[in-house]
Coordinates of C-alpha atoms in Angstrom, one line a residue:
X81 CA 72.6 47.4 36.4
X82 CA 72.2 44.8 39.4
X83 CA 72.3 41.3 38.7
X84 CA 69.0 40.7 39.9
X85 CA 67.6 43.3 38.1
X86 CA 69.1 42.7 34.6
X87 CA 67.6 38.9 35.4
X88 CA 64.0 39.9 36.2
X89 CA 64.1 42.3 33.0
X90 CA 65.6 39.2 31.1
X91 CA 62.1 37.3 32.4
X92 CA 59.7 39.5 32.2
X93 CA 60.3 40.0 28.4
X94 CA 60.6 36.5 27.7
X95 CA 57.1 36.5 29.5
X96 CA 56.0 38.9 27.7
X97 CA 56.8 37.4 24.2
X98 CA 55.5 34.1 25.6
X99 CA 52.0 35.4 25.9
X100 CA 52.1 38.3 23.2
X101 CA 52.8 35.5 20.3
X102 CA 49.9 33.1 19.8
X103 CA 47.4 36.1 20.2
X104 CA 49.5 37.7 17.3
X105 CA 49.3 35.1 15.5
X106 CA 45.9 34.8 15.7
X107 CA 45.4 38.1 14.8
X108 CA 47.0 37.2 11.1
X109 CA 44.6 35.8 8.7
X110 CA 43.9 31.8 8.2
X111 CA 44.6 30.5 5.2
X112 CA 42.0 28.6 4.3
X113 CA 42.5 24.8 3.3
X114 CA 41.7 23.7 -0.1
X115 CA 38.4 22.9 -0.4
X116 CA 38.1 19.6 -2.5
X117 CA 35.1 20.0 -5.3
X118 CA 32.1 17.6 -5.6
X119 CA 32.1 15.2 -7.9
X120 CA 29.8 15.3 -11.2
X121 CA 26.4 14.7 -10.9
X122 CA 26.9 15.8 -6.7
X123 CA 24.8 18.0 -4.6
X124 CA 27.0 20.9 -4.0
X125 CA 24.8 24.0 -4.4
X126 CA 24.1 26.6 -1.8
X127 CA 20.8 26.2 0.3
X128 CA 18.0 28.6 -1.1
X129 CA 15.5 30.1 1.0
X130 CA 12.0 29.6 0.2
X131 CA 9.0 29.7 1.9
X132 CA 7.6 27.4 4.9
X133 CA 5.5 24.4 3.8
X134 CA 2.1 23.5 4.0
X135 CA 3.0 20.6 6.2
X136 CA 4.8 17.3 5.6
X137 CA 3.9 14.8 4.9
X138 CA 3.0 11.9 8.5
X139 CA 5.8 9.6 6.9
X140 CA 8.5 12.0 7.0
X141 CA 7.9 12.0 11.2
X142 CA 9.1 8.0 10.5
X143 CA 12.8 8.0 12.1
X144 CA 11.5 10.9 15.0
X145 CA 8.2 8.7 16.1
X146 CA 10.6 5.0 16.5
X147 CA 13.5 6.8 18.6
X148 CA 10.9 9.2 20.8
X149 CA 7.8 7.0 20.5
X150 CA 5.8 8.7 22.8
X151 CA 2.0 8.9 22.8
X152 CA 0.5 11.6 20.4
X153 CA -1.6 13.8 21.2
X154 CA -3.2 17.4 19.9
X155 CA -1.6 19.1 22.7
X156 CA 1.4 19.4 21.0
X157 CA 4.8 20.5 23.7
X158 CA 7.3 23.3 23.1
X159 CA 10.9 23.0 22.3
X160 CA 13.2 23.4 25.0
X161 CA 14.6 28.0 23.6
X162 CA 18.1 27.5 22.8
X163 CA 20.4 29.4 24.6
X164 CA 21.5 33.0 22.9
X165 CA 25.5 33.7 23.2
X166 CA 26.3 37.0 24.4
X167 CA 28.2 39.4 22.1
X168 CA 29.7 40.7 25.2
X169 CA 31.3 37.3 26.0
X170 CA 34.7 37.6 25.4
X171 CA 37.2 34.9 23.9
X172 CA 39.7 32.5 24.5
X173 CA 42.7 33.2 24.5
X174 CA 44.2 30.2 22.8
X175 CA 42.0 28.5 20.3
X176 CA 43.5 25.1 19.0
X177 CA 41.7 23.7 16.1
X178 CA 42.4 20.4 14.6
X179 CA 44.1 20.0 11.6
X180 CA 41.1 19.6 8.2
X181 CA 39.5 15.5 8.0
X182 CA 41.3 14.7 4.7
X183 CA 38.6 15.2 1.6
X184 CA 38.5 12.0 0.2
X185 CA 38.7 10.9 4.1
X186 CA 35.9 8.0 4.5
X187 CA 33.5 8.7 7.9
X188 CA 31.4 6.2 8.9
X189 CA 28.8 7.3 11.2
X190 CA 27.6 4.4 14.3
X191 CA 24.5 5.4 16.9
X192 CA 22.6 3.3 19.1
X193 CA 20.1 3.9 21.0
X194 CA 17.7 2.2 23.8
X195 CA 15.0 1.9 25.7
X196 CA 12.4 1.9 27.3
X197 CA 9.0 3.6 26.9
X198 CA 6.1 2.8 29.5
X199 CA 3.1 4.3 29.8
X200 CA 0.5 3.3 32.5
X201 CA -3.1 4.3 32.1
X202 CA -6.2 4.3 34.2
X203 CA -8.9 4.8 32.4
X204 CA -13.2 4.5 34.0
X205 CA -16.6 4.5 32.1
X206 CA -20.2 3.6 33.2
X207 CA -19.8 0.2 31.6
X208 CA -15.9 -0.6 33.6
X209 CA -16.4 0.9 36.8
X210 CA -14.7 1.9 39.6
X211 CA -11.6 1.2 36.3
X212 CA -8.8 -0.2 34.4
X213 CA -5.6 -0.2 34.9
X214 CA -3.4 -1.0 31.6
X215 CA 0.0 0.1 31.1
X216 CA 1.8 -0.7 28.1
X217 CA 5.3 -1.1 28.6
X218 CA 7.8 -0.3 25.1
X219 CA 11.6 -1.3 24.9
X220 CA 13.1 -0.3 21.7
X221 CA 16.5 -0.4 20.5
X222 CA 17.5 1.6 17.0
X223 CA 21.2 1.2 15.2
X224 CA 21.6 3.5 12.3
X225 CA 25.0 4.0 10.2
X226 CA 25.9 6.9 8.7
X227 CA 22.7 8.3 8.6
X228 CA 21.7 6.2 5.8
X229 CA 21.0 3.2 7.6
X230 CA 18.9 2.3 10.5
X231 CA 17.2 -0.7 12.4
X232 CA 14.2 -0.3 14.8
X233 CA 13.5 -2.7 17.0
X234 CA 10.8 -2.3 19.7
X235 CA 8.2 -5.1 21.4
X236 CA 5.0 -4.3 23.5
X237 CA 4.6 -5.5 26.7
X238 CA 0.3 -5.2 27.6
X239 CA -0.1 -5.7 30.8
X240 CA -4.1 -5.1 32.1
X241 CA -6.0 -5.4 34.8
X242 CA -9.7 -4.5 35.5
X243 CA -10.3 -3.0 39.5
X244 CA -13.3 -5.8 40.1
X245 CA -14.7 -8.4 37.6
X246 CA -15.8 -7.9 34.8
X247 CA -18.3 -10.3 33.9
X248 CA -17.0 -13.6 31.7
X249 CA -13.9 -10.8 31.3
X250 CA -9.9 -12.6 32.5
X251 CA -9.8 -9.7 35.5
X252 CA -6.3 -9.9 35.1
X253 CA -4.2 -10.9 31.8
X254 CA -0.3 -9.8 29.6
X255 CA 0.5 -10.4 26.8
X256 CA 3.8 -10.1 24.5
X257 CA 3.9 -8.6 20.9
X258 CA 6.8 -7.2 18.1
X259 CA 5.1 -3.8 17.1
X260 CA 7.8 -2.3 15.3
X261 CA 10.9 -5.4 13.8
X262 CA 11.8 -2.8 10.5
X263 CA 14.9 -1.5 8.2
X264 CA 15.2 1.7 6.8
X265 CA 17.5 2.6 3.4
X266 CA 18.1 6.1 2.4
X267 CA 20.2 6.7 -1.1
X268 CA 19.5 10.7 -2.6
X269 CA 15.6 11.5 -3.1
X270 CA 14.8 7.7 -1.9
X271 CA 14.2 5.8 1.3
X272 CA 13.2 2.7 1.6
X273 CA 11.3 0.7 4.4
X274 CA 10.8 -2.8 4.8
X275 CA 9.5 -5.4 7.5
X276 CA 6.6 -4.4 10.6
X277 CA 5.7 -0.7 11.6
X278 CA 3.6 1.7 11.2
X279 CA 2.2 2.6 8.1
X280 CA -0.1 5.6 7.0
X281 CA -2.0 7.0 4.1
X282 CA -4.3 10.2 3.6
X283 CA -5.0 11.6 7.4
X284 CA -4.8 8.1 8.3
X285 CA -8.2 7.5 8.6
X286 CA -7.6 4.7 5.8
X287 CA -5.2 2.8 6.5
X288 CA -2.8 3.6 10.1
X289 CA -1.5 0.7 11.6
X290 CA 1.4 -1.2 12.2
X291 CA 1.8 -4.2 9.5
X292 CA 4.2 -6.2 8.1
X293 CA 5.2 -5.3 4.2
X294 CA 7.4 -2.8 2.3
X295 CA 7.1 0.9 2.2
X296 CA 8.6 3.3 -0.4
X297 CA 9.1 7.2 -0.1
X298 CA 10.6 9.3 -2.7
X299 CA 10.3 13.1 -3.7
X300 CA 11.0 14.7 -6.6
X301 CA 10.8 18.4 -8.7
X302 CA 7.4 17.5 -9.7
X303 CA 6.0 16.3 -6.1
X304 CA 6.4 13.7 -3.6
X305 CA 5.7 10.1 -3.9
X306 CA 4.6 7.2 -2.0
X307 CA 3.2 3.6 -1.1
X308 CA 3.4 1.1 0.8
X309 CA 2.5 -3.1 0.3
X310 CA 1.4 -4.7 3.6
X311 CA 0.1 -7.0 5.2
X312 CA -2.1 -6.6 8.2
X313 CA 0.9 -9.4 10.4
X314 CA -2.3 -12.1 11.5
X315 CA -0.9 -15.6 11.4
X316 CA -3.2 -17.7 13.3
X317 CA -2.9 -19.2 16.6
X318 CA -0.6 -22.0 15.4
X319 CA 2.1 -18.6 15.0
X320 CA 0.4 -15.9 17.4
X321 CA 4.2 -15.5 18.2
X322 CA 4.6 -14.1 14.8
X323 CA 1.4 -11.7 15.8
X324 CA 1.2 -7.9 16.2
X325 CA -0.8 -8.5 18.5
X326 CA 0.8 -11.5 20.2
X327 CA -0.8 -14.8 21.6
X328 CA -2.8 -13.4 23.5
X329 CA -4.5 -9.9 22.1
X330 CA -7.0 -8.0 24.1
X331 CA -8.5 -5.5 23.1
X332 CA -9.7 -3.3 25.4
X333 CA -11.9 -0.6 26.0
X334 CA -8.3 1.5 25.2
X335 CA -5.6 0.6 23.2
X336 CA -2.4 3.2 23.6
X337 CA -1.0 3.4 20.2
X338 CA 1.6 6.1 19.7
X339 CA 1.1 8.4 16.7
X340 CA -2.9 8.1 17.4
X341 CA -4.8 10.8 19.5
X342 CA -6.1 9.5 22.8
X343 CA -9.4 9.4 21.3
X344 CA -9.5 7.1 18.2
X345 CA -8.3 3.1 17.3
X346 CA -6.6 1.5 15.0
X347 CA -8.7 -0.5 13.8
X348 CA -8.8 -4.9 14.3
X349 CA -8.1 -5.6 9.8
X350 CA -7.8 -9.5 10.6
X351 CA -6.5 -11.1 7.9
X352 CA -6.0 -8.9 5.2
X353 CA -2.8 -7.3 2.0
X354 CA -3.3 -3.5 1.6
X355 CA -2.4 -1.9 -1.0
X356 CA -1.4 2.0 -1.2
X357 CA 0.5 4.8 -3.1
X358 CA -0.8 8.8 -2.7
X359 CA 1.2 12.1 -4.6
X360 CA 1.6 15.6 -3.1
X361 CA 2.1 18.0 -5.9
X362 CA 4.8 20.4 -4.6
X363 CA 3.6 23.7 -2.9
X364 CA 1.3 26.6 -4.9
X365 CA 0.2 29.6 -3.1
X366 CA 0.1 28.2 -0.1
X367 CA -1.1 24.7 -1.0
X368 CA -0.7 21.1 -2.1
X369 CA -3.1 18.4 -3.2
X370 CA -2.8 15.2 -2.7
X371 CA -4.5 12.5 -5.0
X372 CA -4.4 9.4 -2.9
X373 CA -5.3 4.7 -3.5
X374 CA -6.3 1.3 -1.5
X375 CA -6.6 -1.5 -2.3
X376 CA -6.8 -4.3 -0.2
X377 CA -7.6 -7.9 -0.3
X378 CA -9.1 -10.4 2.0
X379 CA -7.5 -13.6 2.6
X380 CA -10.7 -15.6 5.1
X381 CA -10.4 -19.3 4.1
X382 CA -14.2 -19.9 3.3
X383 CA -16.0 -22.7 2.8
X384 CA -17.9 -22.4 -0.7
X385 CA -21.2 -24.4 0.3
X386 CA -21.5 -22.3 3.6
X387 CA -22.2 -18.0 4.2
X388 CA -19.3 -15.8 3.3
X389 CA -18.0 -13.0 4.9
X390 CA -15.2 -12.1 2.0
X391 CA -14.5 -7.8 2.1
X392 CA -12.6 -6.5 -1.1
X393 CA -13.0 -2.5 -0.9
X394 CA -10.9 -0.1 -2.6
X395 CA -10.5 3.6 -2.7
X396 CA -9.7 6.9 -4.2
X397 CA -9.5 10.2 -3.0
X398 CA -8.7 13.7 -3.4
X399 CA -7.1 16.2 -0.9
X400 CA -6.1 19.8 -0.4
X401 CA -4.5 21.2 2.8
X402 CA -2.6 24.6 3.1
X403 CA -3.3 27.8 4.5
X404 CA -5.3 30.9 3.8
X405 CA -3.6 34.7 3.8
X406 CA -1.3 33.5 5.5
X407 CA -0.1 30.0 8.3
X408 CA -2.6 31.5 11.0
X409 CA -4.9 30.1 9.0
X410 CA -4.5 26.4 8.4
X411 CA -7.1 23.9 6.3
X412 CA -7.2 20.1 5.1
X413 CA -10.1 18.2 3.2
X414 CA -10.8 15.2 1.4
X415 CA -12.9 13.9 -0.5
X416 CA -13.1 10.1 -1.3
X417 CA -15.2 7.4 -2.8
X418 CA -15.0 3.6 -1.8
X419 CA -15.5 1.2 -4.3
X420 CA -15.3 -2.6 -4.2
X421 CA -17.4 -6.2 -3.8
X422 CA -19.0 -7.6 -0.7
X423 CA -21.8 -10.0 0.5
X424 CA -25.7 -8.8 1.5
X425 CA -27.2 -11.2 4.8
X426 CA -29.8 -13.7 3.3
X427 CA -31.8 -15.9 5.1
X428 CA -31.7 -19.1 3.6
X429 CA -28.1 -19.4 4.0
X430 CA -26.7 -18.2 0.3
X431 CA -24.1 -15.4 0.7
X432 CA -25.5 -12.8 -2.4
X433 CA -22.6 -10.6 -3.6
X434 CA -22.8 -7.2 -3.6
X435 CA -21.1 -3.6 -5.1
X436 CA -19.6 -1.4 -2.6
X437 CA -20.3 2.1 -3.5
X438 CA -19.8 4.4 -0.1
X439 CA -18.2 7.6 0.3
X440 CA -16.2 9.9 2.9
X441 CA -15.2 14.0 3.1
X442 CA -13.0 15.2 5.6
X443 CA -12.3 19.3 6.3
X444 CA -10.3 20.6 9.2
X445 CA -9.8 23.8 10.0
X446 CA -6.7 25.7 12.7
X447 CA -6.5 29.3 13.7
X448 CA -4.6 30.9 15.4
X449 CA -6.1 33.9 16.6
X450 CA -4.5 37.2 17.0
X451 CA -5.1 37.7 20.1
X452 CA -3.7 35.8 23.5
X453 CA -0.9 35.6 21.4
X454 CA 1.4 34.6 24.4
X455 CA -0.2 31.1 25.1
X456 CA -0.5 29.8 21.7
X457 CA -3.8 30.1 21.9
X458 CA -6.1 28.1 19.0
X459 CA -9.2 27.8 17.5
X460 CA -10.3 24.4 15.7
X461 CA -13.3 23.3 13.4
X462 CA -14.1 19.8 11.7
X463 CA -16.7 18.7 10.1
X464 CA -16.6 14.9 8.9
X465 CA -19.2 12.8 7.2
X466 CA -19.4 9.0 6.1
X467 CA -21.6 7.0 4.4
X468 CA -24.4 4.8 5.5
X469 CA -27.0 1.9 4.8
X470 CA -30.2 2.7 4.9
X471 CA -30.9 -1.8 5.4
X472 CA -28.2 -2.7 7.4
X473 CA -28.8 -2.2 10.9
X474 CA -25.0 -2.6 12.8
X475 CA -22.0 -0.8 11.4
X476 CA -19.3 -3.9 13.7
X477 CA -19.5 -6.1 10.8
X478 CA -18.3 -4.6 7.1
X479 CA -20.0 -8.1 5.1
X480 CA -23.3 -9.2 6.6
X481 CA -24.5 -6.6 7.2
X482 CA -27.0 -5.9 3.9
X483 CA -30.2 -7.1 2.7
X484 CA -30.2 -5.7 -0.2
X485 CA -28.3 -3.6 -3.3
X486 CA -25.6 -2.2 -3.2
X487 CA -23.7 -2.3 0.4
X488 CA -23.5 1.8 0.7
X489 CA -21.8 2.3 3.9
X490 CA -18.2 3.7 4.8
X491 CA -16.5 1.7 6.4
X492 CA -12.0 2.5 7.1
X493 CA -9.3 0.4 9.2
X494 CA -7.2 3.4 9.5
X495 CA -8.7 5.5 12.7
X496 CA -11.1 8.4 13.0
X497 CA -10.4 11.2 16.3
X498 CA -14.4 11.4 17.6
X499 CA -14.4 11.5 21.4
X500 CA -13.4 10.0 24.4
X501 CA -17.0 9.7 25.5
X502 CA -18.0 7.8 22.1
X503 CA -15.1 7.3 20.0
X504 CA -17.2 6.7 17.2
X505 CA -16.3 4.9 13.6
X506 CA -17.4 7.2 10.4
X507 CA -19.6 4.6 9.3
X508 CA -23.0 6.2 8.8
X509 CA -22.0 8.8 10.4
X510 CA -21.4 12.9 10.4
X511 CA -20.0 14.8 13.0
X512 CA -19.3 18.2 13.5
X513 CA -16.5 19.9 15.9
X514 CA -15.8 22.2 17.7
X515 CA -13.0 23.4 19.8
X516 CA -10.1 25.6 20.9
X517 CA -6.1 24.9 22.7
X518 CA -4.3 27.0 24.3
X519 CA -1.2 27.1 26.7
X520 CA -2.1 29.2 30.3
X521 CA 0.7 28.9 31.7
X522 CA 3.5 29.0 28.6
X523 CA 5.7 32.5 30.2
X524 CA 6.0 30.5 33.5
X525 CA 9.7 28.2 32.0
X526 CA 9.0 24.9 34.0
X527 CA 5.5 25.0 33.2
X528 CA 5.4 25.6 29.6
X529 CA 4.1 22.5 27.9
X530 CA 1.6 22.2 29.7
X531 CA -1.5 22.3 27.0
X532 CA -5.4 22.3 27.7
X533 CA -8.2 21.3 25.4
X534 CA -11.8 22.0 24.1
X535 CA -14.1 19.9 22.1
X536 CA -17.9 19.8 21.1
X537 CA -19.2 17.9 19.1
X538 CA -22.2 17.0 17.1
X539 CA -22.7 13.4 15.8
X540 CA -26.0 12.3 13.7
X541 CA -26.9 9.7 10.8
X542 CA -25.9 10.2 7.8
X543 CA -29.2 7.5 6.9
X544 CA -31.9 7.3 10.0
X545 CA -33.2 3.6 9.3
X546 CA -29.5 2.3 9.4
X547 CA -27.3 1.9 12.4
X548 CA -23.9 3.3 13.7
X549 CA -20.5 1.5 14.9
X550 CA -21.9 2.1 18.9
X551 CA -25.2 -0.7 18.1
X552 CA -27.5 0.5 20.7
X553 CA -28.6 3.1 19.0
X554 CA -31.1 1.1 17.6
X555 CA -33.6 3.4 16.9
X556 CA -34.4 4.9 13.2
X557 CA -33.7 8.9 13.9
X558 CA -30.4 11.1 12.9
X559 CA -29.8 12.0 16.3
X560 CA -27.6 10.9 18.0
X561 CA -26.1 13.1 20.4
X562 CA -23.7 15.7 21.9
X563 CA -20.4 15.3 23.3
X564 CA -18.2 17.3 24.7
X565 CA -14.2 16.8 25.3
X566 CA -11.2 18.5 28.0
X567 CA -8.1 17.2 26.9
X568 CA -4.9 18.2 29.1
X569 CA -1.4 17.4 28.2
X570 CA 2.0 18.7 30.7
X571 CA 5.2 17.6 29.4
X572 CA 7.8 18.8 31.7
X573 CA 11.5 16.7 29.8
X574 CA 11.7 16.0 26.3
X575 CA 11.5 12.2 27.9
X576 CA 8.1 12.4 30.1
X577 CA 4.7 12.8 29.8
X578 CA 1.6 13.3 31.5
X579 CA -2.8 13.6 29.8
X580 CA -5.5 13.3 31.7
X581 CA -9.1 13.1 29.0
X582 CA -12.7 13.8 30.4
X583 CA -15.5 12.9 27.9
X584 CA -19.1 12.9 28.0
X585 CA -21.7 12.2 25.7
X586 CA -25.7 12.4 26.0
X587 CA -27.0 10.2 23.2
X588 CA -30.0 11.5 21.4
X589 CA -33.4 9.8 20.2
X590 CA -31.8 7.3 18.0
X591 CA -31.3 5.9 21.1
X592 CA -34.7 3.6 23.2
X593 CA -35.3 5.4 25.9
X594 CA -35.4 1.9 28.1
X595 CA -32.3 -1.1 26.9
X596 CA -33.6 -4.6 26.9
X597 CA -32.5 -4.5 30.2
X598 CA -34.9 -2.0 32.0
X599 CA -31.6 1.0 32.0
X600 CA -32.1 4.4 30.7
X601 CA -31.0 4.0 27.6
X602 CA -30.5 8.0 27.6
X603 CA -28.3 8.1 29.9
X604 CA -25.2 10.8 30.7
X605 CA -22.6 8.2 29.2
X606 CA -18.8 9.1 31.0
X607 CA -15.4 8.6 30.6
X608 CA -11.9 9.6 32.1
X609 CA -8.7 8.6 30.9
X610 CA -5.0 9.2 33.0
X611 CA -1.8 8.7 31.4
X612 CA 1.8 8.9 32.3
X613 CA 4.3 8.0 30.2
X614 CA 8.0 8.0 31.0
X615 CA 11.1 7.1 28.3
X616 CA 14.3 5.9 29.9

């Protein structure tokens, strides 16, 4: 055999050996490294298959709100679909696997994220015409260690500019404040929060606001416990830099608040302390019960010889949420009683103490339609009612409003979604809302997160002679009026959201035919809201 042919045969054999050897090595069964046994008392049980929960309490989404604090709306975006791996995809010829880490070696994981959430809004109604531009700019940062300890800081810079001057209002105004400055620690089933954060109880009606304090969440076999003790973060003009509203706060007609719907807003609670507790039972037969309580103490400083405004309410409530037959029909119901003490309105300058005895109830249903399922079509129904007081003509203040007897009008410190044009509070009001929600372009991947929502609202007074949160409803009639809302939300990507809302309201006979200035008291009202939120 010639030398060249012999050398070629040897080279070909070596090449084949180099290529085939790794394949033979991979074909051999891999020897699993020894796994360290868990210490006594640690959780090592394999995961069990459980039925999907009824719904998660609001506090379980706090981390997500801190990291990606987008404006909450009822039209929720769809998450990006996962890419399915094909079975015909060929595996690489050689996979190098790093040696397993020592089970006893601690691994430290650090997470740091920072950015800016910018929400630019344009608001217009019959009074604010041609409109108001409001920019809400929130720089934020979050640090987490081992997914156990975390710290979050978020500021708020608000810039408001009225297109034309309106009365004595400052045409252009800016203010800054700290919205969140909190730390969190997780120990097994326990979560502790300390600092300025967004605290909420039940659906958010009783309390949903930023405050300074401490929070706790505990998950146990017998259910879940939540609670907090907070101060309303109002430190006066001398220390206005610490106020949650800053030194130049201006509530204005619209305040953008993450985690809350655009047609609702937080209430200015003044200088108050709050204590809250909430309990959720385990899910049973598709239902989950809850019980909660809230106590608020007014920290106002008053002279005994003058008119008093202190308002000290407490609340106790029971709720039930779940689904009927299957998860296509979901519901939530709450019944709340309010007690406490306040002061009546008197004419002789001496404040008369009075007891509080009020109630509220809320029920809502969401039904996933069996037709047009490719568009996520839903029907919604909501009923809410808050008690009133016959001899309280105004609901703007909870104290110095009633003239005789117990004060029976319901007041809350949280948020209530009642319509963009009226934006009512639940005091002395009954509301019925019917709506629909769908994503008309969901089959189109680029426009799948465009959602549309329509709602009709009907308002009545609980007590005809009493007032409501709108001081213009001065007539002793139960007919407050009707309203309609249209909302369009589009999330083309996770860090970009567009919202357009339009609401109309037709006042009923609870409003005078003519206002004191001669204008039509029952004229149609409207409200436009356009916002664009970007997260950098």
